[in-house]
mmCIF file of C-alpha atoms in Angstrom:
data_model
loop_
_atom_site.group_PDB
_atom_site.id
_atom_site.type_symbol
_atom_site.label_atom_id
_atom_site.label_comp_id
_atom_site.label_asym_id
_atom_site.label_seq_id
_atom_site.Cartn_x
_atom_site.Cartn_y
_atom_site.Cartn_z
ATOM 1 C CA MET A 1419 42.607 -0.379 30.092
ATOM 2 C CA GLN A 1420 39.578 0.310 27.883
ATOM 3 C CA ASN A 1421 37.145 -0.902 30.572
ATOM 4 C CA ASP A 1422 38.795 1.431 33.109
ATOM 5 C CA THR A 1423 38.300 4.385 30.761
ATOM 6 C CA ILE A 1424 34.630 3.492 30.193
ATOM 7 C CA ARG A 1425 34.105 3.018 33.933
ATOM 8 C CA ALA A 1426 35.714 6.429 34.653
ATOM 9 C CA LEU A 1427 33.534 8.159 32.056
ATOM 10 C CA SER A 1428 30.360 6.495 33.300
ATOM 11 C CA THR A 1429 30.959 7.639 36.889
ATOM 12 C CA THR A 1430 31.599 11.236 35.811
ATOM 13 C CA VAL A 1431 27.983 11.839 34.769
ATOM 14 C CA GLY A 1432 25.321 9.434 35.944
ATOM 15 C CA ARG A 1433 22.328 8.384 33.880
ATOM 16 C CA ARG A 1434 19.864 10.343 35.998
ATOM 17 C CA SER A 1435 22.051 13.444 35.938
ATOM 18 C CA PHE A 1436 22.364 13.218 32.175
ATOM 19 C CA LEU A 1437 18.594 12.912 31.737
ATOM 20 C CA LYS A 1438 17.973 15.876 34.057
ATOM 21 C CA MET A 1439 20.477 18.011 32.136
ATOM 22 C CA ALA A 1440 18.939 16.962 28.805
ATOM 23 C CA ALA A 1441 15.450 17.875 30.026
ATOM 24 C CA VAL A 1442 16.572 21.277 31.285
ATOM 25 C CA ALA A 1443 18.481 21.976 28.069
ATOM 26 C CA SER A 1444 15.487 21.056 25.910
ATOM 27 C CA VAL A 1445 13.097 23.246 27.918
ATOM 28 C CA PHE A 1446 15.300 26.333 27.891
ATOM 29 C CA GLY A 1447 16.966 25.830 24.526
ATOM 30 C CA ALA A 1448 14.266 24.572 22.169
ATOM 31 C CA THR A 1449 11.136 26.066 23.677
ATOM 32 C CA SER A 1450 12.415 29.605 23.955
ATOM 33 C CA SER A 1451 13.724 29.729 20.406
ATOM 34 C CA PHE A 1452 10.858 28.011 18.567
ATOM 35 C CA ALA A 1453 7.706 28.807 20.522
ATOM 36 C CA SER A 1454 7.840 32.565 20.157
ATOM 37 C CA GLU A 1455 4.544 34.178 19.201
ATOM 38 C CA LYS A 1456 6.316 36.022 16.371
ATOM 39 C CA VAL A 1457 7.417 32.754 14.741
ATOM 40 C CA THR A 1458 4.216 30.687 14.835
ATOM 41 C CA ARG A 1459 0.502 31.384 14.940
ATOM 42 C CA ALA A 1460 -2.639 29.318 15.118
ATOM 43 C CA ALA A 1461 -4.168 28.355 11.768
ATOM 44 C CA THR A 1462 -7.480 29.938 10.929
ATOM 45 C CA GLU A 1463 -10.543 27.734 10.533
ATOM 46 C CA GLU A 1464 -10.536 28.347 6.758
ATOM 47 C CA GLU A 1465 -6.842 27.370 6.492
ATOM 48 C CA VAL A 1466 -7.538 24.104 8.286
ATOM 49 C CA LYS A 1467 -10.478 23.284 5.973
ATOM 50 C CA ASN A 1468 -8.884 24.510 2.740
ATOM 51 C CA PRO A 1469 -5.143 25.143 3.053
ATOM 52 C CA PHE A 1470 -4.586 25.218 -0.715
ATOM 53 C CA PRO A 1471 -7.353 27.314 -2.324
ATOM 54 C CA GLY A 1472 -7.975 26.427 -5.948
ATOM 55 C CA SER A 1473 -6.440 22.966 -5.683
ATOM 56 C CA LYS A 1474 -8.211 19.902 -7.007
ATOM 57 C CA LYS A 1475 -8.466 16.426 -5.515
ATOM 58 C CA VAL A 1476 -7.472 13.531 -7.756
ATOM 59 C CA LYS A 1477 -8.262 9.912 -6.891
ATOM 60 C CA THR A 1478 -5.297 7.735 -7.712
ATOM 61 C CA ILE A 1479 -3.551 4.507 -6.749
ATOM 62 C CA CYS A 1480 -0.541 4.239 -4.462
ATOM 63 C CA THR A 1481 2.473 3.095 -6.481
ATOM 64 C CA SER A 1482 4.494 1.760 -3.575
ATOM 65 C CA CYS A 1483 3.631 -1.897 -4.175
ATOM 66 C CA SER A 1484 1.198 -3.893 -6.265
ATOM 67 C CA VAL A 1485 -1.688 -4.000 -3.773
ATOM 68 C CA GLY A 1486 -3.442 -0.964 -5.271
ATOM 69 C CA CYS A 1487 -4.496 1.102 -2.244
ATOM 70 C CA GLY A 1488 -6.435 4.294 -2.846
ATOM 71 C CA VAL A 1489 -4.941 7.758 -2.446
ATOM 72 C CA ILE A 1490 -6.587 11.130 -2.884
ATOM 73 C CA ALA A 1491 -3.897 13.515 -4.098
ATOM 74 C CA GLU A 1492 -4.508 17.228 -3.770
ATOM 75 C CA VAL A 1493 -2.889 19.038 -6.691
ATOM 76 C CA GLN A 1494 -2.355 22.773 -7.090
ATOM 77 C CA ASN A 1495 -0.798 24.225 -10.251
ATOM 78 C CA GLY A 1496 0.539 20.785 -11.207
ATOM 79 C CA VAL A 1497 2.199 20.222 -7.825
ATOM 80 C CA TRP A 1498 1.143 17.495 -5.395
ATOM 81 C CA VAL A 1499 0.596 19.500 -2.196
ATOM 82 C CA ARG A 1500 -1.275 17.140 0.114
ATOM 83 C CA GLN A 1501 -2.685 13.616 0.257
ATOM 84 C CA GLU A 1502 -5.454 11.781 2.037
ATOM 85 C CA VAL A 1503 -6.472 8.160 2.326
ATOM 86 C CA ALA A 1504 -9.334 7.181 0.033
ATOM 87 C CA GLN A 1505 -11.912 6.185 2.643
ATOM 88 C CA ASP A 1506 -14.222 4.516 0.103
ATOM 89 C CA HIS A 1507 -11.528 2.520 -1.714
ATOM 90 C CA PRO A 1508 -12.379 -1.225 -1.947
ATOM 91 C CA ILE A 1509 -8.778 -2.409 -1.480
ATOM 92 C CA SER A 1510 -7.357 -0.228 1.297
ATOM 93 C CA LEU A 1511 -10.697 0.393 3.062
ATOM 94 C CA GLY A 1512 -9.550 3.779 4.343
ATOM 95 C CA GLY A 1513 -6.082 2.696 5.485
ATOM 96 C CA HIS A 1514 -2.485 2.960 4.373
ATOM 97 C CA CYS A 1515 0.756 1.238 5.185
ATOM 98 C CA CYS A 1516 3.767 3.363 6.137
ATOM 99 C CA LYS A 1517 4.962 3.447 2.513
ATOM 100 C CA GLY A 1518 1.614 4.696 1.232
ATOM 101 C CA ALA A 1519 1.338 7.304 3.946
ATOM 102 C CA ASP A 1520 4.791 8.572 2.927
ATOM 103 C CA MET A 1521 4.129 8.591 -0.835
ATOM 104 C CA ILE A 1522 3.938 12.394 -1.113
ATOM 105 C CA ASP A 1523 7.309 12.771 0.590
ATOM 106 C CA MET A 1524 8.922 10.406 -1.904
ATOM 107 C CA VAL A 1525 7.510 12.368 -4.829
ATOM 108 C CA ARG A 1526 8.347 15.822 -3.418
ATOM 109 C CA SER A 1527 11.776 14.966 -1.976
ATOM 110 C CA GLU A 1528 14.563 17.433 -2.718
ATOM 111 C CA VAL A 1529 17.066 14.564 -3.001
ATOM 112 C CA ARG A 1530 15.003 12.529 -5.454
ATOM 113 C CA LEU A 1531 16.891 11.560 -8.587
ATOM 114 C CA LYS A 1532 15.141 13.262 -11.513
ATOM 115 C CA TYR A 1533 17.488 12.524 -14.411
ATOM 116 C CA PRO A 1534 20.221 10.011 -15.306
ATOM 117 C CA MET A 1535 23.614 10.495 -13.677
ATOM 118 C CA VAL A 1536 27.010 8.851 -14.170
ATOM 119 C CA LYS A 1537 30.108 9.103 -12.020
ATOM 120 C CA GLU A 1538 33.193 9.939 -14.077
ATOM 121 C CA ASN A 1539 36.575 10.783 -12.558
ATOM 122 C CA GLY A 1540 34.994 10.884 -9.098
ATOM 123 C CA GLN A 1541 32.389 13.496 -10.076
ATOM 124 C CA TRP A 1542 28.663 13.026 -10.795
ATOM 125 C CA LYS A 1543 27.687 14.152 -14.279
ATOM 126 C CA ARG A 1544 24.183 14.572 -15.682
ATOM 127 C CA LEU A 1545 23.343 12.566 -18.813
ATOM 128 C CA SER A 1546 20.601 12.897 -21.383
ATOM 129 C CA TRP A 1547 18.028 10.106 -21.395
ATOM 130 C CA ASP A 1548 19.174 9.006 -24.861
ATOM 131 C CA ASP A 1549 22.797 8.818 -23.755
ATOM 132 C CA ALA A 1550 21.893 6.859 -20.606
ATOM 133 C CA LEU A 1551 19.759 4.344 -22.526
ATOM 134 C CA ASN A 1552 22.451 3.937 -25.196
ATOM 135 C CA ARG A 1553 25.100 3.254 -22.539
ATOM 136 C CA ILE A 1554 22.896 0.658 -20.848
ATOM 137 C CA ALA A 1555 21.986 -1.021 -24.145
ATOM 138 C CA THR A 1556 25.641 -1.152 -25.212
ATOM 139 C CA LYS A 1557 26.743 -2.609 -21.858
ATOM 140 C CA LEU A 1558 23.987 -5.271 -21.938
ATOM 141 C CA ALA A 1559 24.823 -6.224 -25.530
ATOM 142 C CA ASP A 1560 28.541 -6.492 -24.675
ATOM 143 C CA LEU A 1561 27.833 -8.659 -21.606
ATOM 144 C CA LYS A 1562 25.535 -10.952 -23.577
ATOM 145 C CA LYS A 1563 28.050 -11.301 -26.424
ATOM 146 C CA LYS A 1564 31.046 -11.901 -24.122
ATOM 147 C CA ASP A 1565 29.540 -14.021 -21.296
ATOM 148 C CA GLY A 1566 26.072 -15.096 -22.484
ATOM 149 C CA ALA A 1567 22.596 -14.027 -21.433
ATOM 150 C CA ASP A 1568 22.800 -15.788 -18.050
ATOM 151 C CA ALA A 1569 25.641 -13.475 -16.972
ATOM 152 C CA VAL A 1570 22.943 -10.880 -16.173
ATOM 153 C CA GLN A 1571 20.291 -10.866 -13.461
ATOM 154 C CA PHE A 1572 17.226 -8.623 -13.523
ATOM 155 C CA LEU A 1573 16.148 -7.514 -10.054
ATOM 156 C CA GLY A 1574 12.672 -6.033 -9.647
ATOM 157 C CA SER A 1575 11.439 -3.565 -7.059
ATOM 158 C CA ALA A 1576 8.475 -2.971 -4.777
ATOM 159 C CA LYS A 1577 8.052 0.329 -6.625
ATOM 160 C CA MET A 1578 6.870 -1.569 -9.705
ATOM 161 C CA SER A 1579 3.202 -2.038 -10.470
ATOM 162 C CA ASN A 1580 1.921 -5.449 -11.572
ATOM 163 C CA GLU A 1581 2.066 -4.321 -15.186
ATOM 164 C CA GLN A 1582 5.622 -3.025 -14.874
ATOM 165 C CA ALA A 1583 6.719 -6.288 -13.253
ATOM 166 C CA TYR A 1584 5.078 -8.223 -16.114
ATOM 167 C CA TYR A 1585 6.980 -6.225 -18.757
ATOM 168 C CA PHE A 1586 10.188 -6.431 -16.724
ATOM 169 C CA ARG A 1587 9.934 -10.236 -16.711
ATOM 170 C CA LYS A 1588 9.126 -10.277 -20.431
ATOM 171 C CA PHE A 1589 12.205 -8.131 -21.099
ATOM 172 C CA ALA A 1590 14.404 -10.606 -19.204
ATOM 173 C CA ALA A 1591 12.971 -13.482 -21.260
ATOM 174 C CA PHE A 1592 13.504 -11.485 -24.460
ATOM 175 C CA PHE A 1593 17.105 -10.886 -23.356
ATOM 176 C CA GLY A 1594 17.463 -14.668 -23.049
ATOM 177 C CA THR A 1595 17.709 -15.298 -19.312
ATOM 178 C CA ASN A 1596 15.546 -16.658 -16.564
ATOM 179 C CA ASN A 1597 17.602 -14.806 -13.917
ATOM 180 C CA THR A 1598 14.940 -12.581 -12.393
ATOM 181 C CA ASP A 1599 14.045 -11.848 -8.789
ATOM 182 C CA HIS A 1600 12.094 -9.354 -6.740
ATOM 183 C CA GLN A 1601 13.212 -7.669 -3.510
ATOM 184 C CA ALA A 1602 9.826 -6.964 -1.873
ATOM 185 C CA ARG A 1603 9.506 -9.980 0.392
ATOM 186 C CA ILE A 1604 6.883 -8.664 2.826
#
């Protein structure tokens, strides 16, 4: 029964017909609405060279993993507005991986979590940093008291620098467990 339905649907519109219709729809639909001269214009030569006048370039390190590739961040009024690869950097030698190339988007994302949240009664509620840390500390202390230190596992992240990973491991040892791991297995 199901195969008959699929067969009937597939003979209604063939693959070639579908592709032709999609091409026609994209040409007439998208092009006419977005390529109007009133909507877009060519950038001036000055805008291409210096799109953010008054900004400053800051050499920094990509924080995506612990390799330490070079990034040149362009900052205007305290906001990261553009990035380039550090061509003279001894580690990355003028290249980036996909994570490094996307670093600015991670920092500027509208959906990035910027403060602690907790879900209570099915609704997300913003917490203060002190309240969040107190809740975590209380929960860890309760788990350690009830089930022992090995009831907890500390899982690291590729977003950690070498130094952060070092302190993370030291914290786990201080807590009393050897249960640590890291998810960046590339």
